Short mmCIF file of C-alpha atoms in Angstrom, two decimals:
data_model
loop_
_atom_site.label_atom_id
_atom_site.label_comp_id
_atom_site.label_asym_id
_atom_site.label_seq_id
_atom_site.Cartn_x
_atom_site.Cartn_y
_atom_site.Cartn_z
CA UNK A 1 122.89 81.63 116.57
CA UNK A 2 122.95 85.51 117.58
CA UNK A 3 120.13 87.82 116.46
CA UNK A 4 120.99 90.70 114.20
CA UNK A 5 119.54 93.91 114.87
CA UNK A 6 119.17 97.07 112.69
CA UNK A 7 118.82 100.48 114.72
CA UNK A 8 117.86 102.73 112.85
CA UNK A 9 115.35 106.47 112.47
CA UNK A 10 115.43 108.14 109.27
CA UNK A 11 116.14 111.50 110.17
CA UNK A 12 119.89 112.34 111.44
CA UNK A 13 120.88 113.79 114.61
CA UNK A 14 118.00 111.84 116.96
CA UNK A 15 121.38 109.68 118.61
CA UNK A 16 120.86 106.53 116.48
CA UNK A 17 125.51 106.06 117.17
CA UNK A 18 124.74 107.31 121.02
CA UNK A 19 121.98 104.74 121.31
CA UNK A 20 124.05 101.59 119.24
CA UNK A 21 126.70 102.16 121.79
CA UNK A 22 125.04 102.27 124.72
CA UNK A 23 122.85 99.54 124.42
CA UNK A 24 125.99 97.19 123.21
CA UNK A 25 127.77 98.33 126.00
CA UNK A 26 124.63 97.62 128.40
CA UNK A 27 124.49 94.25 126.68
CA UNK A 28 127.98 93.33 126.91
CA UNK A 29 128.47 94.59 130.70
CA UNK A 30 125.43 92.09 131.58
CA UNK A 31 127.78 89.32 129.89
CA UNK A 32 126.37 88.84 126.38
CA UNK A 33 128.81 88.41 123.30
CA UNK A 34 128.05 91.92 121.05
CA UNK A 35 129.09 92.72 117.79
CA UNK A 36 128.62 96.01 116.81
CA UNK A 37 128.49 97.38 113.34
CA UNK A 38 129.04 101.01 111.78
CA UNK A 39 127.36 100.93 108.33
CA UNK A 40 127.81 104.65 107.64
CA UNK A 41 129.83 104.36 105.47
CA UNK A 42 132.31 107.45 104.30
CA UNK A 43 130.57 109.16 107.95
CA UNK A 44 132.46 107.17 110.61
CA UNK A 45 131.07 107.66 114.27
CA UNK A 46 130.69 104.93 116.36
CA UNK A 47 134.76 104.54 116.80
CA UNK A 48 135.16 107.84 118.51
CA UNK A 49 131.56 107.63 120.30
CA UNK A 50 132.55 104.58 121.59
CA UNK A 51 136.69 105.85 122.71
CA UNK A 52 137.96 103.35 120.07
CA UNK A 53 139.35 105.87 117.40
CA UNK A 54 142.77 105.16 117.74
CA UNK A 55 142.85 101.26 117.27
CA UNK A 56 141.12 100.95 114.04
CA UNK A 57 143.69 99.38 110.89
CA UNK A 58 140.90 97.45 108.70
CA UNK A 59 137.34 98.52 108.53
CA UNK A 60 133.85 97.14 106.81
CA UNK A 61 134.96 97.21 103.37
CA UNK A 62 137.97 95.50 104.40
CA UNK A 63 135.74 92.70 105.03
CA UNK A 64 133.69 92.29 102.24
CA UNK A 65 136.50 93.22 99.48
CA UNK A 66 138.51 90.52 101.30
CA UNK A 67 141.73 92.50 101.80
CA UNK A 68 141.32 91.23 105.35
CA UNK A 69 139.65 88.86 107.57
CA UNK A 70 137.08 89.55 109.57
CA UNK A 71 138.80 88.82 112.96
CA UNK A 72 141.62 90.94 111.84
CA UNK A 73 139.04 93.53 111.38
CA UNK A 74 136.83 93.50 114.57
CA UNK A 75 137.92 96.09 117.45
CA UNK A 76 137.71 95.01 121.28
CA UNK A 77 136.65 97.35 123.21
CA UNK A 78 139.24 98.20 126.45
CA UNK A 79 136.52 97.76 129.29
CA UNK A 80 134.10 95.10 127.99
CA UNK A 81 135.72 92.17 126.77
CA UNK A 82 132.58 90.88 124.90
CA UNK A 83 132.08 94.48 123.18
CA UNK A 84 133.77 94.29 119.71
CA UNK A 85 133.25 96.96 116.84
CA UNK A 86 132.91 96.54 113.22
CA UNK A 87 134.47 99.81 112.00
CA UNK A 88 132.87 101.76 109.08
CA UNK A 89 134.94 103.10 106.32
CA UNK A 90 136.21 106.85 106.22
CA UNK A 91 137.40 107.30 102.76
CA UNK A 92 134.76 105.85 101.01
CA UNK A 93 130.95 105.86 100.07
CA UNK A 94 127.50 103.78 100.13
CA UNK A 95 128.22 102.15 97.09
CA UNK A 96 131.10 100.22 98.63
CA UNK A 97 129.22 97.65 100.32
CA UNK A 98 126.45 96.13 98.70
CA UNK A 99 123.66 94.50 99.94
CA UNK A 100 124.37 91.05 99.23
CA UNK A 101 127.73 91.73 100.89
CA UNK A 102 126.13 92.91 104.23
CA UNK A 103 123.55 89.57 104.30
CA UNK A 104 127.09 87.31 104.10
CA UNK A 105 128.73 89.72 106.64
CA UNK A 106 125.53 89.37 109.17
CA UNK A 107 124.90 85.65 108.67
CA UNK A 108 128.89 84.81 109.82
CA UNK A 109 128.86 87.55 112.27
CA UNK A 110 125.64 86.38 113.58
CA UNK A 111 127.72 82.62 113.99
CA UNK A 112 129.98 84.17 116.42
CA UNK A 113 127.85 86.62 118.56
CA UNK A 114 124.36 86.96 120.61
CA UNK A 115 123.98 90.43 119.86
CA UNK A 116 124.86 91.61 116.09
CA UNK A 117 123.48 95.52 116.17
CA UNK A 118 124.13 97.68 113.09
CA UNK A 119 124.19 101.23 113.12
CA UNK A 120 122.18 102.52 110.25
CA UNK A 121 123.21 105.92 108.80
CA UNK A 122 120.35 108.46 108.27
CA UNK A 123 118.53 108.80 104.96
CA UNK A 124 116.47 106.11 103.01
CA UNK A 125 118.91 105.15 100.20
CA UNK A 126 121.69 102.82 99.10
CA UNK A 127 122.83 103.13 103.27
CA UNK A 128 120.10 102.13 104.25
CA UNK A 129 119.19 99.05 102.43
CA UNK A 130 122.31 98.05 103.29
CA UNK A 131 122.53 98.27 106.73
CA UNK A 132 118.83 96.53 106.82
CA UNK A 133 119.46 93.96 104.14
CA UNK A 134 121.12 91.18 107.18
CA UNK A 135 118.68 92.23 109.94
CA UNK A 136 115.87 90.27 111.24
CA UNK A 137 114.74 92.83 113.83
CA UNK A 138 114.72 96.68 113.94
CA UNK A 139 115.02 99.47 116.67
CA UNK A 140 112.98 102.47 115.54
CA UNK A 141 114.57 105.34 117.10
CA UNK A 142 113.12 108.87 117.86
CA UNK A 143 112.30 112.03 119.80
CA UNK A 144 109.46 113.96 120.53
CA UNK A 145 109.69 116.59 117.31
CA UNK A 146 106.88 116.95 114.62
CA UNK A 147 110.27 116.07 111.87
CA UNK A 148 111.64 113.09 113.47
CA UNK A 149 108.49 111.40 114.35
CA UNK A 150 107.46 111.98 110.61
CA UNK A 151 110.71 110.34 109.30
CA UNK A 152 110.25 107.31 112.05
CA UNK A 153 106.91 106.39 110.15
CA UNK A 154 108.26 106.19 106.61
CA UNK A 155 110.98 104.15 107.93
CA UNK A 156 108.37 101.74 109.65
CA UNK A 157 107.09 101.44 106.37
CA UNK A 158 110.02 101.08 104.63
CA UNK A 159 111.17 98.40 107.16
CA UNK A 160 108.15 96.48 106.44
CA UNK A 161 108.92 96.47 102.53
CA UNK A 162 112.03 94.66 103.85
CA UNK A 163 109.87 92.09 105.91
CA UNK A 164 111.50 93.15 108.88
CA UNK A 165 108.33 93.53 111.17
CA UNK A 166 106.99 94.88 114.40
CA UNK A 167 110.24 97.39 115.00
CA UNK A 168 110.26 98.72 118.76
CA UNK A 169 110.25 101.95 119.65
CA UNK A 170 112.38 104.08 121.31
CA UNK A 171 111.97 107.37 122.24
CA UNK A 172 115.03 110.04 123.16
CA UNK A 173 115.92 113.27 124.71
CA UNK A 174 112.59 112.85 126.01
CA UNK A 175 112.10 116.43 128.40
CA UNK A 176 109.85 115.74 131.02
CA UNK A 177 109.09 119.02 132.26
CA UNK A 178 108.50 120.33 128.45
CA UNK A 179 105.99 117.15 128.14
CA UNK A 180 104.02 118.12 131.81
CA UNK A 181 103.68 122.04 130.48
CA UNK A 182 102.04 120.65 127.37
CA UNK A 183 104.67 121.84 125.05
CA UNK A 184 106.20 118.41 124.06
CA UNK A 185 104.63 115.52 122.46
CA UNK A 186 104.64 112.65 125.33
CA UNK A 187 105.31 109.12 125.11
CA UNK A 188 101.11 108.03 124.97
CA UNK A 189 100.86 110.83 122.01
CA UNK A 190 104.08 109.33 120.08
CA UNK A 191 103.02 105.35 120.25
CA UNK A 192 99.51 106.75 119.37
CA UNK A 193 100.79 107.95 116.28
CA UNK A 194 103.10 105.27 115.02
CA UNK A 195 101.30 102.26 116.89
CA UNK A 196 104.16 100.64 117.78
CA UNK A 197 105.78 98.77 120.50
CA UNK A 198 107.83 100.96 122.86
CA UNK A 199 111.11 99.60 124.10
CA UNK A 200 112.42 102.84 125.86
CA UNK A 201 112.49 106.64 126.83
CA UNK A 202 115.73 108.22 127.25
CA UNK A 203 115.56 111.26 129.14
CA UNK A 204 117.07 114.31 127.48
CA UNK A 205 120.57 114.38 129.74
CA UNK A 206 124.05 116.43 130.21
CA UNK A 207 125.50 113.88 131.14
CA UNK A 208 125.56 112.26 127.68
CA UNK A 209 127.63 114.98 126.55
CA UNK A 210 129.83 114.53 129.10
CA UNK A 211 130.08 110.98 128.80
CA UNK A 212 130.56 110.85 124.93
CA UNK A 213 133.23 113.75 125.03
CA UNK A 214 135.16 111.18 127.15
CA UNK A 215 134.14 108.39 124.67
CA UNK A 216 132.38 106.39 127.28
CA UNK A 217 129.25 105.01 127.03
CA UNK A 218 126.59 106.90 129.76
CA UNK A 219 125.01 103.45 130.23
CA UNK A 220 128.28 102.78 132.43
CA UNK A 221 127.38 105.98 135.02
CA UNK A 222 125.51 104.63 137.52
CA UNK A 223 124.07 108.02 139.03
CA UNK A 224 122.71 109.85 135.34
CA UNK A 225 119.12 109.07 134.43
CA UNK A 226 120.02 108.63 130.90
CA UNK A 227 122.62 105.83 131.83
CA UNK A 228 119.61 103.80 133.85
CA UNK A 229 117.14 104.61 131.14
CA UNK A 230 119.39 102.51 128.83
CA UNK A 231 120.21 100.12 131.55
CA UNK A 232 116.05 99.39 131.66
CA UNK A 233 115.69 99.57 127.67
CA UNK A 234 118.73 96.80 127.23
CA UNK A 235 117.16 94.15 130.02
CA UNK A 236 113.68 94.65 128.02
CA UNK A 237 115.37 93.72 124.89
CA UNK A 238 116.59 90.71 126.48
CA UNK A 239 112.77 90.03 126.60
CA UNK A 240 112.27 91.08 131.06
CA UNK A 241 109.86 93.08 131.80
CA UNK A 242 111.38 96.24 133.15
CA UNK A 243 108.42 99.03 134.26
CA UNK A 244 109.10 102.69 133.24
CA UNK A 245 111.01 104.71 135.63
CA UNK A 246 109.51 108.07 136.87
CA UNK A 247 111.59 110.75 134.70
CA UNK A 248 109.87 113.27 136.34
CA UNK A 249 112.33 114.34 139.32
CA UNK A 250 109.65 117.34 140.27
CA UNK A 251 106.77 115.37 139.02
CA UNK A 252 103.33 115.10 140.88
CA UNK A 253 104.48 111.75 142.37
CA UNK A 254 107.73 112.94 143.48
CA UNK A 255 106.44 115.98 145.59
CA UNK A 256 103.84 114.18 146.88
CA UNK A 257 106.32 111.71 148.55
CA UNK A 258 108.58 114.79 149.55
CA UNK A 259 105.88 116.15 151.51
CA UNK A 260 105.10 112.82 152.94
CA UNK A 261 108.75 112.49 154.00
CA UNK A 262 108.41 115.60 155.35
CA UNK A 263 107.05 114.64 158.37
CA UNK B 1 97.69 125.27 143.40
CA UNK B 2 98.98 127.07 140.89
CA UNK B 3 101.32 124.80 139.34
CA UNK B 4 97.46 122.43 139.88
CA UNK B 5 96.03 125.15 137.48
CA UNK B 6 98.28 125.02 135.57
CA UNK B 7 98.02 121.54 134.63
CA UNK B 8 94.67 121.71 133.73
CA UNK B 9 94.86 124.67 131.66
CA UNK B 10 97.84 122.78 129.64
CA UNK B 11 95.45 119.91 128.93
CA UNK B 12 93.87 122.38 126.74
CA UNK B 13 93.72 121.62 122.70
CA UNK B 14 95.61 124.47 121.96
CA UNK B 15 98.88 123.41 123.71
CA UNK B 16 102.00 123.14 121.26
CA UNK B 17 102.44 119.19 121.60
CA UNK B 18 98.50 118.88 120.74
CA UNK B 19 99.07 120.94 117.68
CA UNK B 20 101.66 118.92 116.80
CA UNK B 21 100.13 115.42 117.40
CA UNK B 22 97.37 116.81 115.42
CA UNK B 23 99.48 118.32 112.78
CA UNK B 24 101.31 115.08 112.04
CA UNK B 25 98.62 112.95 112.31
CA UNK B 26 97.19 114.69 109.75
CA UNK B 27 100.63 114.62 107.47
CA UNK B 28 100.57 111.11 107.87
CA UNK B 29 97.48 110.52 106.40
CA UNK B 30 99.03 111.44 103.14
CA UNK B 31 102.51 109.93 103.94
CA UNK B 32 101.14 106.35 104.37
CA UNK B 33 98.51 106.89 100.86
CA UNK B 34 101.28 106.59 98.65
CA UNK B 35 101.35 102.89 96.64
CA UNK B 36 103.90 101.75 95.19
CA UNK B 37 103.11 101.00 90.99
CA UNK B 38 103.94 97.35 91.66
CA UNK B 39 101.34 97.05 94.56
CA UNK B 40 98.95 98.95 92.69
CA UNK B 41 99.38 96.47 89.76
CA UNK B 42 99.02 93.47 92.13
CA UNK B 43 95.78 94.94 93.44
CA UNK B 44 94.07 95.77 89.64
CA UNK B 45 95.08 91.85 88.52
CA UNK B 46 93.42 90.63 91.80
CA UNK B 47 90.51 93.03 91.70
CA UNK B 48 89.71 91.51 87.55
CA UNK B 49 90.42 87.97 89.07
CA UNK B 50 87.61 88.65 91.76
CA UNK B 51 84.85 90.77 89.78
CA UNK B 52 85.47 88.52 86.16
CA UNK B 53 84.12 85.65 88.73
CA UNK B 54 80.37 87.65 88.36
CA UNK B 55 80.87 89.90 85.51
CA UNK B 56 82.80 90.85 82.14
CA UNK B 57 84.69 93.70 82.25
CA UNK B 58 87.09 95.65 79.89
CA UNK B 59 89.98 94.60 81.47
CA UNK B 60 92.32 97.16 79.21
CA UNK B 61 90.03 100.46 80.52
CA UNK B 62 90.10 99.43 83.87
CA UNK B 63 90.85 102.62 86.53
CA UNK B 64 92.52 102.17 90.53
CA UNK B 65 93.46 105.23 91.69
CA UNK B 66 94.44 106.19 95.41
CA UNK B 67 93.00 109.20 95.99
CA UNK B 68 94.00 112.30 98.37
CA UNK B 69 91.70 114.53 99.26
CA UNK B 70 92.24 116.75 102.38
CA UNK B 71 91.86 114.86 105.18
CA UNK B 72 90.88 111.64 103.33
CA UNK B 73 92.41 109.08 101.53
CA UNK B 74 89.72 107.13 98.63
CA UNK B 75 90.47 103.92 96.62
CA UNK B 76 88.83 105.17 93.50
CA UNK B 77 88.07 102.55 90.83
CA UNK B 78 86.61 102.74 87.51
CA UNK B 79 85.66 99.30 85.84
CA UNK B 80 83.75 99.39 82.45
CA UNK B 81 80.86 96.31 82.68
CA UNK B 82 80.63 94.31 79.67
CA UNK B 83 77.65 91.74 80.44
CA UNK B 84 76.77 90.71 83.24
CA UNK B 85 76.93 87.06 84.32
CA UNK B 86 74.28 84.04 86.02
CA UNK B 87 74.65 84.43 89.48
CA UNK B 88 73.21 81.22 89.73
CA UNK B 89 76.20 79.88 86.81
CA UNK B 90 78.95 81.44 88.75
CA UNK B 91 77.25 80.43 92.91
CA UNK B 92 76.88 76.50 91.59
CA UNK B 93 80.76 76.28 92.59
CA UNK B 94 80.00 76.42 96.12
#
C-alpha cells in the first residue's frame, strides 16, 4: 500500500509542477514505483514540464467519468520506467472532478504504486479540496517572499481542517547570497514563522530553466545545485537523514577552505 | 574585512528580510485569529457545559467573541450569572 502525497503552496508561481516532477523523477530513478497526478484541472502543466506533451489521449476526467480505464489513462515516462503521469484535463474546469471522485482515484492508485504525489493547483477552492481530499500527507511548498510565505500558512491551516497533519516544508529559489546580505528571509527565519518541519531548500538555479525548456527534470543533472538539492530532499522523504548541503559557493566556509587549499 | 563588516552591519534590525520576518509575523497574528462559526459554536456549547457545572447562566445572552486588536488577539466572553451554585453541591462528585 503506497502513500499518497499532496504538494501543494497556495500562492502560484513558487514551482509547486517543477517540484512534483522532480521529486517523482528522483523517486523513480532510486527505483520506487511513482504515480504522479496533475489535478489542475483546465491549467495543464506537468505533461510538458515533465517532456510528456505529446503522448497524452485520456486524462483525469477520463478516469473518473469512466470513458476510460485508468491504465489506459496513465502516461510512462520515456527514461524512468517506474515514472507514470496522471494527466490533467485541458478543456475543462474544477468542477469536473469531485472530491469523492479523487478519494476513489487515490485509494486504487495508491494499490498499484509507492509513491502517489498530486500536484495541487494554486488557490484555496474547489481545486484544492480536491487535490487534498485522497492525501494522507502534504508537501508545503515555498520561497523566501513576504506573499508566498503568507499563503503557505493559511494553507497549513487549511490542511489541518482536512486532518492532513504535520506538512513538511520546503523552501525554493532560495538565493544564498541575497540571504548572507540580509536582504532575504533565510531558512531559520521561514521555519520560525510557520513552525514546521523542513524537508528541503532548493537553491534559486538557471539551470532549471534550462532543464524544463528541454522537459527534463533538473534532478537528472548531476553537476546543477538545484538537481542535488532535490536529490537530498527525495532520500529525506524516504525517511534518511540527509544533512543540508552548503548553498553558499562564496560562503564563509567555502573561502576559508580556499585559502586553506591555498597552501 | 570588509565583506567581515559587512556581515555584522547586515545583522542589523533594519535589514529588508528582518522587516519582513517582522512584518509577517505580525500579519499572521491576524491571519491565524479568524474562527470558523462552527468552531466558535463548539466552543460556546462547551464553555455552558463547563461553567453550568458551578453556576446558572443565561445561556441565550451568552457573548464569545475573538477579538483583534493591533498586535493582539483576545477571547472576549460575556456570560450573564443567574445564581450562583454550592461549591460544596457541585465538588461532592469528586
Amino acid at each position: 500500500m503506497g502513500e499518497v502525497i499532496v504538494v501543494t503552496s497556495g500562492k502560484g508561481g513558487v514551482g509547486k509542477t517543477t517540484t512534483v516532477a522532480n521529486i517523482g523523477a528522483g523517486l523513480a530513478g532510486l527505483g520506487h514505483k511513482v504515480c504522479l497526478v496533475d489535478a489542475d484541472i483546465g491549467l495543464r502543466n506537468l505533461d510538458v514540464v515533465l517532456g510528456l506533451e505529446n503522448r497524452i489521449v485520456y486524462d483525469i476526467t477520463d478516469v473518473t467519468a469512466e470513458n476510460c480505464r485508468l491504465k489506459q489513462a496513465l502516461i510512462r515516462d520515456k527514461r524512468f520506467n517506474e515514472l507514470l503521469l496522471l494527466p490533467a484535463a485541458q478543456t475543462k474546469d474544477k468542477t469536473a472532478v469531485s472530491p469523492e471522485e479523487m478519494i476513489k482515484l487515490c485509494n486504487e492508485l495508491k494499490e498499484e504504486f509507492e509513491f502517489v504525489i498530486i500536484d495541487c493547483p494554486a488557490g484555496i477552492e474547489l481545486g484544492f479540496k480536491n487535490a487534498v481530499a485522497g492525501a494522507e500527507s502534504s508537501i508545503v511548498l515555498t520561497t523566501p517572499e513576504v506573499s508566498a510565505v503568507r499563503d503557505a500558512d493559511r494553507i497549513i491551516g487549511l490542511l489541518e481542517a482536512s486532518e492532513i497533519f504535520s506538512p513538511q516544508l520546503i523552501i525554493n529559489r532560495l538565493r544564498p547570497k541575497m540571504v548572507r546580505a540580509g536582504d532575504m528571509m533565510g531558512i531559520e527565519d521561514i521555519i520560525d514563522i510557520l513552525a514546521v518541519d523542513l524537508l528541503g531548500v532548493i537553491p534559486e538555479d538557471d539551470q532549471i530553466v534550462v532543464t524544463t525548456n528541454k522537459g527534463e527534470p533538473v534532478v537528472r543533472d548531476p553537476r546543477s545545485m538545484s538537481g542535488q538539492a532535490f536529490r537530498n530532499t527525495v532520500k529525506r522523504l524516504k525517511g534518511e537523514e540527509i544533512p543540508y548541503m552548503d548553498l553558499d559557493e562564496s560562503g564563509f566556509l567555502t573561502r576559508l577552505r580556499k585559502i586553506f587549499n591555498r597552501k | 574585512m570588509l565583506d567581515f563588516l559587512a556581515k555584522i552591519f547586515n545583522k542589523d534590525s533594519s535589514s529588508s528580510s528582518n522587516v519582513a520576518k517582522e512584518r509577517l509575523q505580525l500579519v499572521l497574528v491576524h491571519d491565524r485569529s479568524s474562527i470558523s462559526p462552527e468552531l466558535l459554536q463548539v466552543l460556546k456549547t462547551e464553555l455552558i457545559e463547563v461553567i453550568t457545572n458551578y453556576m446558572e447562566i443565561e445561556e441565550e445572552s451568552l457573548e464569545v467573541n475573538l477579538d483583534n486588536k493591533d498586535e493582539q488577539v483576545a477571547l472576549v466572553a460575556n456570560i450573564p450569572v443567574k445564581k450562583m451554585k454550592r461549591m460544596n453541591k457541585s465538588l461532592s462528585g469528586s
